[in-house]
Amino acid sequence: MSDSQWTKQGGTFSHKNACKEFGLTEDEIIDAMKAGKLQYRQNYAHGNPYFRVLRKEVEAFAKELHGNKAVEEQEIKFKLKKINREINSLKRKLSCLEKQKVELLEIQKHIKA
């Protein structure tokens, strides 16, 4: 595989994120790396090692292990989880902003009075 896949944004991710996104176990990914089915590069984050793997290869590997339907279902679950996380984050931000608005309106009332 050419270096373009390694430098392309979104072309790689950590082996832990691959587990989450495609419903694979860490052992399955490491076994595939040892067998030469997945290319990987070792990186470090804050002194902790992790493996970067190619998204396309992990997707093909997951389809090989679990089939297309299971991978599609897992992809939908992952996207829904991501969307729900974002919705909850926005709800928290909205709640905080509404509290600030009420406080400012109270201050404004006291200034006018």
PDB file of N, CA and C in Angstrom:
ATOM      1  N   MET A   1       0.867  -1.174   0.000  1.00  0.00           N
ATOM      2  CA  MET A   1       0.000   0.000   0.000  1.00  0.00           C
ATOM      3  C   MET A   1       0.905   1.225   0.000  1.00  0.00           C
ATOM      4  N   SER A   2       0.522   2.215  -0.751  1.00  0.00           N
ATOM      5  CA  SER A   2       1.348   3.418  -0.853  1.00  0.00           C
ATOM      6  C   SER A   2       1.236   4.263   0.413  1.00  0.00           C
ATOM      7  N   ASP A   3       2.167   5.200   0.542  1.00  0.00           N
ATOM      8  CA  ASP A   3       2.164   6.085   1.708  1.00  0.00           C
ATOM      9  C   ASP A   3       0.973   7.033   1.714  1.00  0.00           C
ATOM     10  N   SER A   4       0.289   7.186   0.566  1.00  0.00           N
ATOM     11  CA  SER A   4      -0.825   8.128   0.515  1.00  0.00           C
ATOM     12  C   SER A   4      -1.936   7.740   1.491  1.00  0.00           C
ATOM     13  N   GLN A   5      -2.154   6.459   1.697  1.00  0.00           N
ATOM     14  CA  GLN A   5      -3.179   6.028   2.648  1.00  0.00           C
ATOM     15  C   GLN A   5      -2.793   6.387   4.081  1.00  0.00           C
ATOM     16  N   TRP A   6      -1.499   6.382   4.359  1.00  0.00           N
ATOM     17  CA  TRP A   6      -1.035   6.682   5.705  1.00  0.00           C
ATOM     18  C   TRP A   6      -1.115   8.171   6.012  1.00  0.00           C
ATOM     19  N   THR A   7      -0.992   9.010   4.989  1.00  0.00           N
ATOM     20  CA  THR A   7      -1.003  10.457   5.219  1.00  0.00           C
ATOM     21  C   THR A   7      -2.374  11.074   4.988  1.00  0.00           C
ATOM     22  N   LYS A   8      -3.262  10.356   4.335  1.00  0.00           N
ATOM     23  CA  LYS A   8      -4.598  10.864   4.039  1.00  0.00           C
ATOM     24  C   LYS A   8      -5.406  10.997   5.340  1.00  0.00           C
ATOM     25  N   GLN A   9      -6.074  12.147   5.505  1.00  0.00           N
ATOM     26  CA  GLN A   9      -6.864  12.371   6.709  1.00  0.00           C
ATOM     27  C   GLN A   9      -8.016  11.368   6.758  1.00  0.00           C
ATOM     28  N   GLY A  10      -8.164  10.701   7.889  1.00  0.00           N
ATOM     29  CA  GLY A  10      -9.215   9.704   8.046  1.00  0.00           C
ATOM     30  C   GLY A  10      -8.848   8.344   7.472  1.00  0.00           C
ATOM     31  N   GLY A  11      -7.669   8.234   6.888  1.00  0.00           N
ATOM     32  CA  GLY A  11      -7.243   6.969   6.295  1.00  0.00           C
ATOM     33  C   GLY A  11      -6.741   5.975   7.318  1.00  0.00           C
ATOM     34  N   THR A  12      -6.345   6.475   8.486  1.00  0.00           N
ATOM     35  CA  THR A  12      -5.846   5.600   9.546  1.00  0.00           C
ATOM     36  C   THR A  12      -6.535   5.925  10.856  1.00  0.00           C
ATOM     37  N   PHE A  13      -6.479   4.982  11.760  1.00  0.00           N
ATOM     38  CA  PHE A  13      -6.940   5.203  13.115  1.00  0.00           C
ATOM     39  C   PHE A  13      -6.268   4.194  14.032  1.00  0.00           C
ATOM     40  N   SER A  14      -6.422   4.380  15.328  1.00  0.00           N
ATOM     41  CA  SER A  14      -5.751   3.489  16.273  1.00  0.00           C
ATOM     42  C   SER A  14      -6.448   2.135  16.289  1.00  0.00           C
ATOM     43  N   HIS A  15      -5.719   1.131  16.730  1.00  0.00           N
ATOM     44  CA  HIS A  15      -6.310  -0.202  16.790  1.00  0.00           C
ATOM     45  C   HIS A  15      -7.458  -0.244  17.805  1.00  0.00           C
ATOM     46  N   LYS A  16      -7.405   0.603  18.824  1.00  0.00           N
ATOM     47  CA  LYS A  16      -8.490   0.642  19.815  1.00  0.00           C
ATOM     48  C   LYS A  16      -9.762   1.237  19.207  1.00  0.00           C
ATOM     49  N   ASN A  17      -9.605   2.293  18.396  1.00  0.00           N
ATOM     50  CA  ASN A  17     -10.768   2.861  17.717  1.00  0.00           C
ATOM     51  C   ASN A  17     -11.309   1.900  16.668  1.00  0.00           C
ATOM     52  N   ALA A  18     -10.435   1.120  16.060  1.00  0.00           N
ATOM     53  CA  ALA A  18     -10.882   0.109  15.099  1.00  0.00           C
ATOM     54  C   ALA A  18     -11.769  -0.915  15.796  1.00  0.00           C
ATOM     55  N   CYS A  19     -11.397  -1.274  17.019  1.00  0.00           N
ATOM     56  CA  CYS A  19     -12.215  -2.214  17.794  1.00  0.00           C
ATOM     57  C   CYS A  19     -13.609  -1.640  18.028  1.00  0.00           C
ATOM     58  N   LYS A  20     -13.655  -0.380  18.436  1.00  0.00           N
ATOM     59  CA  LYS A  20     -14.936   0.259  18.730  1.00  0.00           C
ATOM     60  C   LYS A  20     -15.790   0.416  17.477  1.00  0.00           C
ATOM     61  N   GLU A  21     -15.163   0.871  16.402  1.00  0.00           N
ATOM     62  CA  GLU A  21     -15.919   1.194  15.197  1.00  0.00           C
ATOM     63  C   GLU A  21     -16.407  -0.039  14.449  1.00  0.00           C
ATOM     64  N   PHE A  22     -15.624  -1.111  14.449  1.00  0.00           N
ATOM     65  CA  PHE A  22     -15.986  -2.279  13.650  1.00  0.00           C
ATOM     66  C   PHE A  22     -16.369  -3.493  14.489  1.00  0.00           C
ATOM     67  N   GLY A  23     -16.429  -3.342  15.800  1.00  0.00           N
ATOM     68  CA  GLY A  23     -16.868  -4.437  16.649  1.00  0.00           C
ATOM     69  C   GLY A  23     -15.895  -5.605  16.692  1.00  0.00           C
ATOM     70  N   LEU A  24     -14.623  -5.318  16.526  1.00  0.00           N
ATOM     71  CA  LEU A  24     -13.595  -6.353  16.588  1.00  0.00           C
ATOM     72  C   LEU A  24     -12.969  -6.362  17.977  1.00  0.00           C
ATOM     73  N   THR A  25     -12.337  -7.473  18.313  1.00  0.00           N
ATOM     74  CA  THR A  25     -11.604  -7.510  19.575  1.00  0.00           C
ATOM     75  C   THR A  25     -10.166  -7.093  19.301  1.00  0.00           C
ATOM     76  N   GLU A  26      -9.502  -6.667  20.348  1.00  0.00           N
ATOM     77  CA  GLU A  26      -8.103  -6.261  20.213  1.00  0.00           C
ATOM     78  C   GLU A  26      -7.250  -7.453  19.778  1.00  0.00           C
ATOM     79  N   ASP A  27      -7.579  -8.638  20.289  1.00  0.00           N
ATOM     80  CA  ASP A  27      -6.838  -9.850  19.911  1.00  0.00           C
ATOM     81  C   ASP A  27      -6.986 -10.162  18.423  1.00  0.00           C
ATOM     82  N   GLU A  28      -8.196  -9.977  17.878  1.00  0.00           N
ATOM     83  CA  GLU A  28      -8.410 -10.230  16.445  1.00  0.00           C
ATOM     84  C   GLU A  28      -7.538  -9.306  15.600  1.00  0.00           C
ATOM     85  N   ILE A  29      -7.455  -8.048  15.989  1.00  0.00           N
ATOM     86  CA  ILE A  29      -6.658  -7.086  15.229  1.00  0.00           C
ATOM     87  C   ILE A  29      -5.171  -7.410  15.346  1.00  0.00           C
ATOM     88  N   ILE A  30      -4.712  -7.706  16.540  1.00  0.00           N
ATOM     89  CA  ILE A  30      -3.288  -8.016  16.730  1.00  0.00           C
ATOM     90  C   ILE A  30      -2.911  -9.304  16.002  1.00  0.00           C
ATOM     91  N   ASP A  31      -3.791 -10.311  16.044  1.00  0.00           N
ATOM     92  CA  ASP A  31      -3.528 -11.552  15.303  1.00  0.00           C
ATOM     93  C   ASP A  31      -3.448 -11.292  13.808  1.00  0.00           C
ATOM     94  N   ALA A  32      -4.323 -10.418  13.293  1.00  0.00           N
ATOM     95  CA  ALA A  32      -4.300 -10.078  11.867  1.00  0.00           C
ATOM     96  C   ALA A  32      -3.024  -9.324  11.509  1.00  0.00           C
ATOM     97  N   MET A  33      -2.548  -8.470  12.405  1.00  0.00           N
ATOM     98  CA  MET A  33      -1.293  -7.753  12.155  1.00  0.00           C
ATOM     99  C   MET A  33      -0.134  -8.738  12.110  1.00  0.00           C
ATOM    100  N   LYS A  34      -0.116  -9.703  13.043  1.00  0.00           N
ATOM    101  CA  LYS A  34       0.948 -10.708  13.073  1.00  0.00           C
ATOM    102  C   LYS A  34       0.912 -11.599  11.835  1.00  0.00           C
ATOM    103  N   ALA A  35      -0.303 -11.882  11.330  1.00  0.00           N
ATOM    104  CA  ALA A  35      -0.459 -12.735  10.152  1.00  0.00           C
ATOM    105  C   ALA A  35      -0.179 -11.976   8.857  1.00  0.00           C
ATOM    106  N   GLY A  36      -0.002 -10.660   8.946  1.00  0.00           N
ATOM    107  CA  GLY A  36       0.284  -9.856   7.765  1.00  0.00           C
ATOM    108  C   GLY A  36      -0.950  -9.408   7.009  1.00  0.00           C
ATOM    109  N   LYS A  37      -2.131  -9.586   7.596  1.00  0.00           N
ATOM    110  CA  LYS A  37      -3.370  -9.162   6.942  1.00  0.00           C
ATOM    111  C   LYS A  37      -3.590  -7.657   7.067  1.00  0.00           C
ATOM    112  N   LEU A  38      -3.036  -7.067   8.121  1.00  0.00           N
ATOM    113  CA  LEU A  38      -3.186  -5.628   8.353  1.00  0.00           C
ATOM    114  C   LEU A  38      -1.815  -4.985   8.456  1.00  0.00           C
ATOM    115  N   GLN A  39      -1.644  -3.890   7.714  1.00  0.00           N
ATOM    116  CA  GLN A  39      -0.432  -3.089   7.874  1.00  0.00           C
ATOM    117  C   GLN A  39      -0.625  -2.205   9.102  1.00  0.00           C
ATOM    118  N   TYR A  40       0.452  -1.935   9.786  1.00  0.00           N
ATOM    119  CA  TYR A  40       0.349  -1.087  10.968  1.00  0.00           C
ATOM    120  C   TYR A  40       1.643  -0.318  11.165  1.00  0.00           C
ATOM    121  N   ARG A  41       1.525   0.737  11.932  1.00  0.00           N
ATOM    122  CA  ARG A  41       2.677   1.521  12.366  1.00  0.00           C
ATOM    123  C   ARG A  41       2.500   1.786  13.849  1.00  0.00           C
ATOM    124  N   GLN A  42       3.582   1.681  14.575  1.00  0.00           N
ATOM    125  CA  GLN A  42       3.502   1.913  16.011  1.00  0.00           C
ATOM    126  C   GLN A  42       3.758   3.387  16.295  1.00  0.00           C
ATOM    127  N   ASN A  43       2.874   3.982  17.066  1.00  0.00           N
ATOM    128  CA  ASN A  43       2.994   5.375  17.487  1.00  0.00           C
ATOM    129  C   ASN A  43       2.963   5.431  19.002  1.00  0.00           C
ATOM    130  N   TYR A  44       3.213   6.616  19.516  1.00  0.00           N
ATOM    131  CA  TYR A  44       3.178   6.828  20.959  1.00  0.00           C
ATOM    132  C   TYR A  44       2.374   8.086  21.254  1.00  0.00           C
ATOM    133  N   ALA A  45       1.503   7.996  22.256  1.00  0.00           N
ATOM    134  CA  ALA A  45       0.753   9.156  22.737  1.00  0.00           C
ATOM    135  C   ALA A  45       1.027   9.283  24.228  1.00  0.00           C
ATOM    136  N   HIS A  46       1.674  10.368  24.613  1.00  0.00           N
ATOM    137  CA  HIS A  46       2.035  10.607  26.015  1.00  0.00           C
ATOM    138  C   HIS A  46       2.839   9.439  26.581  1.00  0.00           C
ATOM    139  N   GLY A  47       3.704   8.882  25.762  1.00  0.00           N
ATOM    140  CA  GLY A  47       4.566   7.786  26.195  1.00  0.00           C
ATOM    141  C   GLY A  47       3.943   6.407  26.116  1.00  0.00           C
ATOM    142  N   ASN A  48       2.672   6.338  25.736  1.00  0.00           N
ATOM    143  CA  ASN A  48       1.978   5.052  25.655  1.00  0.00           C
ATOM    144  C   ASN A  48       1.917   4.580  24.204  1.00  0.00           C
ATOM    145  N   PRO A  49       2.325   3.351  23.939  1.00  0.00           N
ATOM    146  CA  PRO A  49       2.320   2.861  22.558  1.00  0.00           C
ATOM    147  C   PRO A  49       0.917   2.463  22.093  1.00  0.00           C
ATOM    148  N   TYR A  50       0.673   2.653  20.811  1.00  0.00           N
ATOM    149  CA  TYR A  50      -0.547   2.155  20.173  1.00  0.00           C
ATOM    150  C   TYR A  50      -0.224   1.904  18.712  1.00  0.00           C
ATOM    151  N   PHE A  51      -1.079   1.143  18.043  1.00  0.00           N
ATOM    152  CA  PHE A  51      -0.874   0.820  16.637  1.00  0.00           C
ATOM    153  C   PHE A  51      -1.830   1.629  15.775  1.00  0.00           C
ATOM    154  N   ARG A  52      -1.285   2.220  14.715  1.00  0.00           N
ATOM    155  CA  ARG A  52      -2.119   2.864  13.704  1.00  0.00           C
ATOM    156  C   ARG A  52      -2.343   1.847  12.604  1.00  0.00           C
ATOM    157  N   VAL A  53      -3.579   1.701  12.176  1.00  0.00           N
ATOM    158  CA  VAL A  53      -3.916   0.757  11.111  1.00  0.00           C
ATOM    159  C   VAL A  53      -4.691   1.488  10.026  1.00  0.00           C
ATOM    160  N   LEU A  54      -4.687   0.913   8.838  1.00  0.00           N
ATOM    161  CA  LEU A  54      -5.401   1.512   7.713  1.00  0.00           C
ATOM    162  C   LEU A  54      -6.890   1.179   7.798  1.00  0.00           C
ATOM    163  N   ARG A  55      -7.721   2.199   7.679  1.00  0.00           N
ATOM    164  CA  ARG A  55      -9.168   2.030   7.793  1.00  0.00           C
ATOM    165  C   ARG A  55      -9.713   1.042   6.756  1.00  0.00           C
ATOM    166  N   LYS A  56      -9.274   1.165   5.512  1.00  0.00           N
ATOM    167  CA  LYS A  56      -9.790   0.288   4.452  1.00  0.00           C
ATOM    168  C   LYS A  56      -9.453  -1.173   4.720  1.00  0.00           C
ATOM    169  N   GLU A  57      -8.252  -1.422   5.213  1.00  0.00           N
ATOM    170  CA  GLU A  57      -7.853  -2.799   5.498  1.00  0.00           C
ATOM    171  C   GLU A  57      -8.643  -3.378   6.673  1.00  0.00           C
ATOM    172  N   VAL A  58      -8.872  -2.568   7.696  1.00  0.00           N
ATOM    173  CA  VAL A  58      -9.640  -3.041   8.852  1.00  0.00           C
ATOM    174  C   VAL A  58     -11.076  -3.332   8.434  1.00  0.00           C
ATOM    175  N   GLU A  59     -11.639  -2.471   7.605  1.00  0.00           N
ATOM    176  CA  GLU A  59     -13.007  -2.685   7.137  1.00  0.00           C
ATOM    177  C   GLU A  59     -13.100  -3.984   6.340  1.00  0.00           C
ATOM    178  N   ALA A  60     -12.146  -4.211   5.440  1.00  0.00           N
ATOM    179  CA  ALA A  60     -12.134  -5.447   4.651  1.00  0.00           C
ATOM    180  C   ALA A  60     -11.954  -6.667   5.560  1.00  0.00           C
ATOM    181  N   PHE A  61     -11.099  -6.543   6.562  1.00  0.00           N
ATOM    182  CA  PHE A  61     -10.869  -7.639   7.504  1.00  0.00           C
ATOM    183  C   PHE A  61     -12.137  -7.942   8.303  1.00  0.00           C
ATOM    184  N   ALA A  62     -12.833  -6.901   8.760  1.00  0.00           N
ATOM    185  CA  ALA A  62     -14.071  -7.088   9.524  1.00  0.00           C
ATOM    186  C   ALA A  62     -15.136  -7.761   8.665  1.00  0.00           C
ATOM    187  N   LYS A  63     -15.218  -7.368   7.395  1.00  0.00           N
ATOM    188  CA  LYS A  63     -16.183  -8.001   6.489  1.00  0.00           C
ATOM    189  C   LYS A  63     -15.830  -9.463   6.261  1.00  0.00           C
ATOM    190  N   GLU A  64     -14.548  -9.752   6.185  1.00  0.00           N
ATOM    191  CA  GLU A  64     -14.091 -11.135   6.010  1.00  0.00           C
ATOM    192  C   GLU A  64     -14.471 -11.985   7.228  1.00  0.00           C
ATOM    193  N   LEU A  65     -14.314 -11.426   8.416  1.00  0.00           N
ATOM    194  CA  LEU A  65     -14.615 -12.174   9.644  1.00  0.00           C
ATOM    195  C   LEU A  65     -16.107 -12.295   9.917  1.00  0.00           C
ATOM    196  N   HIS A  66     -16.821 -11.186   9.811  1.00  0.00           N
ATOM    197  CA  HIS A  66     -18.209 -11.136  10.269  1.00  0.00           C
ATOM    198  C   HIS A  66     -19.248 -10.976   9.160  1.00  0.00           C
ATOM    199  N   GLY A  67     -18.832 -10.666   7.953  1.00  0.00           N
ATOM    200  CA  GLY A  67     -19.767 -10.474   6.852  1.00  0.00           C
ATOM    201  C   GLY A  67     -20.190  -9.022   6.695  1.00  0.00           C
ATOM    202  N   ASN A  68     -20.697  -8.708   5.498  1.00  0.00           N
ATOM    203  CA  ASN A  68     -21.092  -7.330   5.177  1.00  0.00           C
ATOM    204  C   ASN A  68     -22.197  -6.807   6.089  1.00  0.00           C
ATOM    205  N   LYS A  69     -23.202  -7.650   6.323  1.00  0.00           N
ATOM    206  CA  LYS A  69     -24.362  -7.203   7.096  1.00  0.00           C
ATOM    207  C   LYS A  69     -23.962  -6.817   8.523  1.00  0.00           C
ATOM    208  N   ALA A  70     -23.138  -7.632   9.149  1.00  0.00           N
ATOM    209  CA  ALA A  70     -22.710  -7.349  10.523  1.00  0.00           C
ATOM    210  C   ALA A  70     -21.886  -6.071  10.590  1.00  0.00           C
ATOM    211  N   VAL A  71     -21.041  -5.844   9.588  1.00  0.00           N
ATOM    212  CA  VAL A  71     -20.220  -4.628   9.562  1.00  0.00           C
ATOM    213  C   VAL A  71     -21.104  -3.402   9.373  1.00  0.00           C
ATOM    214  N   GLU A  72     -22.107  -3.506   8.500  1.00  0.00           N
ATOM    215  CA  GLU A  72     -23.028  -2.381   8.292  1.00  0.00           C
ATOM    216  C   GLU A  72     -23.809  -2.080   9.566  1.00  0.00           C
ATOM    217  N   GLU A  73     -24.275  -3.133  10.255  1.00  0.00           N
ATOM    218  CA  GLU A  73     -25.000  -2.932  11.516  1.00  0.00           C
ATOM    219  C   GLU A  73     -24.113  -2.250  12.553  1.00  0.00           C
ATOM    220  N   GLN A  74     -22.869  -2.705  12.655  1.00  0.00           N
ATOM    221  CA  GLN A  74     -21.936  -2.118  13.613  1.00  0.00           C
ATOM    222  C   GLN A  74     -21.643  -0.662  13.260  1.00  0.00           C
ATOM    223  N   GLU A  75     -21.535  -0.374  11.965  1.00  0.00           N
ATOM    224  CA  GLU A  75     -21.282   0.997  11.517  1.00  0.00           C
ATOM    225  C   GLU A  75     -22.441   1.912  11.907  1.00  0.00           C
ATOM    226  N   ILE A  76     -23.664   1.423  11.739  1.00  0.00           N
ATOM    227  CA  ILE A  76     -24.844   2.207  12.105  1.00  0.00           C
ATOM    228  C   ILE A  76     -24.880   2.433  13.616  1.00  0.00           C
ATOM    229  N   LYS A  77     -24.595   1.384  14.402  1.00  0.00           N
ATOM    230  CA  LYS A  77     -24.563   1.528  15.863  1.00  0.00           C
ATOM    231  C   LYS A  77     -23.527   2.560  16.285  1.00  0.00           C
ATOM    232  N   PHE A  78     -22.349   2.504  15.667  1.00  0.00           N
ATOM    233  CA  PHE A  78     -21.272   3.433  16.005  1.00  0.00           C
ATOM    234  C   PHE A  78     -21.675   4.867  15.681  1.00  0.00           C
ATOM    235  N   LYS A  79     -22.286   5.076  14.503  1.00  0.00           N
ATOM    236  CA  LYS A  79     -22.707   6.426  14.114  1.00  0.00           C
ATOM    237  C   LYS A  79     -23.804   6.947  15.035  1.00  0.00           C
ATOM    238  N   LEU A  80     -24.762   6.082  15.402  1.00  0.00           N
ATOM    239  CA  LEU A  80     -25.819   6.500  16.320  1.00  0.00           C
ATOM    240  C   LEU A  80     -25.251   6.885  17.682  1.00  0.00           C
ATOM    241  N   LYS A  81     -24.296   6.109  18.153  1.00  0.00           N
ATOM    242  CA  LYS A  81     -23.663   6.411  19.435  1.00  0.00           C
ATOM    243  C   LYS A  81     -22.958   7.761  19.377  1.00  0.00           C
ATOM    244  N   LYS A  82     -22.280   8.021  18.271  1.00  0.00           N
ATOM    245  CA  LYS A  82     -21.576   9.288  18.084  1.00  0.00           C
ATOM    246  C   LYS A  82     -22.564  10.460  18.036  1.00  0.00           C
ATOM    247  N   ILE A  83     -23.676  10.272  17.338  1.00  0.00           N
ATOM    248  CA  ILE A  83     -24.697  11.318  17.232  1.00  0.00           C
ATOM    249  C   ILE A  83     -25.328  11.583  18.596  1.00  0.00           C
ATOM    250  N   ASN A  84     -25.654  10.520  19.334  1.00  0.00           N
ATOM    251  CA  ASN A  84     -26.241  10.694  20.670  1.00  0.00           C
ATOM    252  C   ASN A  84     -25.288  11.420  21.607  1.00  0.00           C
ATOM    253  N   ARG A  85     -24.010  11.111  21.500  1.00  0.00           N
ATOM    254  CA  ARG A  85     -23.005  11.791  22.324  1.00  0.00           C
ATOM    255  C   ARG A  85     -22.994  13.284  21.997  1.00  0.00           C
ATOM    256  N   GLU A  86     -23.055  13.614  20.721  1.00  0.00           N
ATOM    257  CA  GLU A  86     -23.052  15.020  20.298  1.00  0.00           C
ATOM    258  C   GLU A  86     -24.326  15.733  20.755  1.00  0.00           C
ATOM    259  N   ILE A  87     -25.474  15.058  20.640  1.00  0.00           N
ATOM    260  CA  ILE A  87     -26.743  15.643  21.090  1.00  0.00           C
ATOM    261  C   ILE A  87     -26.685  15.947  22.585  1.00  0.00           C
ATOM    262  N   ASN A  88     -26.194  14.998  23.372  1.00  0.00           N
ATOM    263  CA  ASN A  88     -26.096  15.214  24.822  1.00  0.00           C
ATOM    264  C   ASN A  88     -25.140  16.350  25.156  1.00  0.00           C
ATOM    265  N   SER A  89     -24.062  16.450  24.414  1.00  0.00           N
ATOM    266  CA  SER A  89     -23.112  17.545  24.626  1.00  0.00           C
ATOM    267  C   SER A  89     -23.781  18.888  24.343  1.00  0.00           C
ATOM    268  N   LEU A  90     -24.533  18.948  23.260  1.00  0.00           N
ATOM    269  CA  LEU A  90     -25.223  20.192  22.911  1.00  0.00           C
ATOM    270  C   LEU A  90     -26.302  20.539  23.934  1.00  0.00           C
ATOM    271  N   LYS A  91     -26.980  19.520  24.471  1.00  0.00           N
ATOM    272  CA  LYS A  91     -27.978  19.773  25.514  1.00  0.00           C
ATOM    273  C   LYS A  91     -27.329  20.389  26.747  1.00  0.00           C
ATOM    274  N   ARG A  92     -26.165  19.864  27.130  1.00  0.00           N
ATOM    275  CA  ARG A  92     -25.457  20.417  28.290  1.00  0.00           C
ATOM    276  C   ARG A  92     -25.047  21.861  28.032  1.00  0.00           C
ATOM    277  N   LYS A  93     -24.554  22.134  26.835  1.00  0.00           N
ATOM    278  CA  LYS A  93     -24.149  23.499  26.489  1.00  0.00           C
ATOM    279  C   LYS A  93     -25.352  24.431  26.491  1.00  0.00           C
ATOM    280  N   LEU A  94     -26.477  23.962  25.945  1.00  0.00           N
ATOM    281  CA  LEU A  94     -27.692  24.768  25.908  1.00  0.00           C
ATOM    282  C   LEU A  94     -28.169  25.083  27.322  1.00  0.00           C
ATOM    283  N   SER A  95     -28.146  24.095  28.197  1.00  0.00           N
ATOM    284  CA  SER A  95     -28.560  24.297  29.584  1.00  0.00           C
ATOM    285  C   SER A  95     -27.697  25.355  30.258  1.00  0.00           C
ATOM    286  N   CYS A  96     -26.409  25.283  30.045  1.00  0.00           N
ATOM    287  CA  CYS A  96     -25.481  26.258  30.628  1.00  0.00           C
ATOM    288  C   CYS A  96     -25.762  27.657  30.087  1.00  0.00           C
ATOM    289  N   LEU A  97     -25.992  27.763  28.790  1.00  0.00           N
ATOM    290  CA  LEU A  97     -26.271  29.066  28.182  1.00  0.00           C
ATOM    291  C   LEU A  97     -27.598  29.639  28.674  1.00  0.00           C
ATOM    292  N   GLU A  98     -28.606  28.780  28.870  1.00  0.00           N
ATOM    293  CA  GLU A  98     -29.890  29.257  29.376  1.00  0.00           C
ATOM    294  C   GLU A  98     -29.745  29.793  30.805  1.00  0.00           C
ATOM    295  N   LYS A  99     -28.923  29.143  31.618  1.00  0.00           N
ATOM    296  CA  LYS A  99     -28.678  29.635  32.981  1.00  0.00           C
ATOM    297  C   LYS A  99     -28.000  30.997  32.939  1.00  0.00           C
ATOM    298  N   GLN A 100     -27.021  31.152  32.063  1.00  0.00           N
ATOM    299  CA  GLN A 100     -26.333  32.439  31.921  1.00  0.00           C
ATOM    300  C   GLN A 100     -27.305  33.520  31.462  1.00  0.00           C
ATOM    301  N   LYS A 101     -28.215  33.156  30.561  1.00  0.00           N
ATOM    302  CA  LYS A 101     -29.199  34.112  30.056  1.00  0.00           C
ATOM    303  C   LYS A 101     -30.096  34.596  31.196  1.00  0.00           C
ATOM    304  N   VAL A 102     -30.569  33.664  32.031  1.00  0.00           N
ATOM    305  CA  VAL A 102     -31.430  34.025  33.162  1.00  0.00           C
ATOM    306  C   VAL A 102     -30.681  34.949  34.120  1.00  0.00           C
ATOM    307  N   GLU A 103     -29.430  34.624  34.410  1.00  0.00           N
ATOM    308  CA  GLU A 103     -28.631  35.465  35.304  1.00  0.00           C
ATOM    309  C   GLU A 103     -28.459  36.867  34.739  1.00  0.00           C
ATOM    310  N   LEU A 104     -28.179  36.966  33.454  1.00  0.00           N
ATOM    311  CA  LEU A 104     -27.998  38.279  32.827  1.00  0.00           C
ATOM    312  C   LEU A 104     -29.300  39.074  32.803  1.00  0.00           C
ATOM    313  N   LEU A 105     -30.422  38.391  32.577  1.00  0.00           N
ATOM    314  CA  LEU A 105     -31.712  39.083  32.600  1.00  0.00           C
ATOM    315  C   LEU A 105     -32.017  39.616  33.999  1.00  0.00           C
ATOM    316  N   GLU A 106     -31.664  38.854  35.035  1.00  0.00           N
ATOM    317  CA  GLU A 106     -31.854  39.313  36.415  1.00  0.00           C
ATOM    318  C   GLU A 106     -30.994  40.546  36.696  1.00  0.00           C
ATOM    319  N   ILE A 107     -29.751  40.505  36.245  1.00  0.00           N
ATOM    320  CA  ILE A 107     -28.857  41.655  36.432  1.00  0.00           C
ATOM    321  C   ILE A 107     -29.411  42.865  35.691  1.00  0.00           C
ATOM    322  N   GLN A 108     -29.916  42.636  34.489  1.00  0.00           N
ATOM    323  CA  GLN A 108     -30.477  43.726  33.687  1.00  0.00           C
ATOM    324  C   GLN A 108     -31.686  44.342  34.392  1.00  0.00           C
ATOM    325  N   LYS A 109     -32.540  43.523  35.017  1.00  0.00           N
ATOM    326  CA  LYS A 109     -33.709  44.029  35.747  1.00  0.00           C
ATOM    327  C   LYS A 109     -33.276  44.918  36.913  1.00  0.00           C
ATOM    328  N   HIS A 110     -32.247  44.483  37.640  1.00  0.00           N
ATOM    329  CA  HIS A 110     -31.771  45.258  38.786  1.00  0.00           C
ATOM    330  C   HIS A 110     -31.162  46.584  38.344  1.00  0.00           C
ATOM    331  N   ILE A 111     -30.527  46.607  37.193  1.00  0.00           N
ATOM    332  CA  ILE A 111     -29.922  47.843  36.692  1.00  0.00           C
ATOM    333  C   ILE A 111     -31.007  48.832  36.290  1.00  0.00           C
ATOM    334  N   LYS A 112     -32.076  48.354  35.642  1.00  0.00           N
ATOM    335  CA  LYS A 112     -33.160  49.228  35.193  1.00  0.00           C
ATOM    336  C   LYS A 112     -33.987  49.741  36.367  1.00  0.00           C
ATOM    337  N   ALA A 113     -34.103  48.971  37.428  1.00  0.00           N
ATOM    338  CA  ALA A 113     -34.961  49.341  38.562  1.00  0.00           C
ATOM    339  C   ALA A 113     -34.392  50.430  39.406  1.00  0.00           C
TER     340      ALA A 113
END
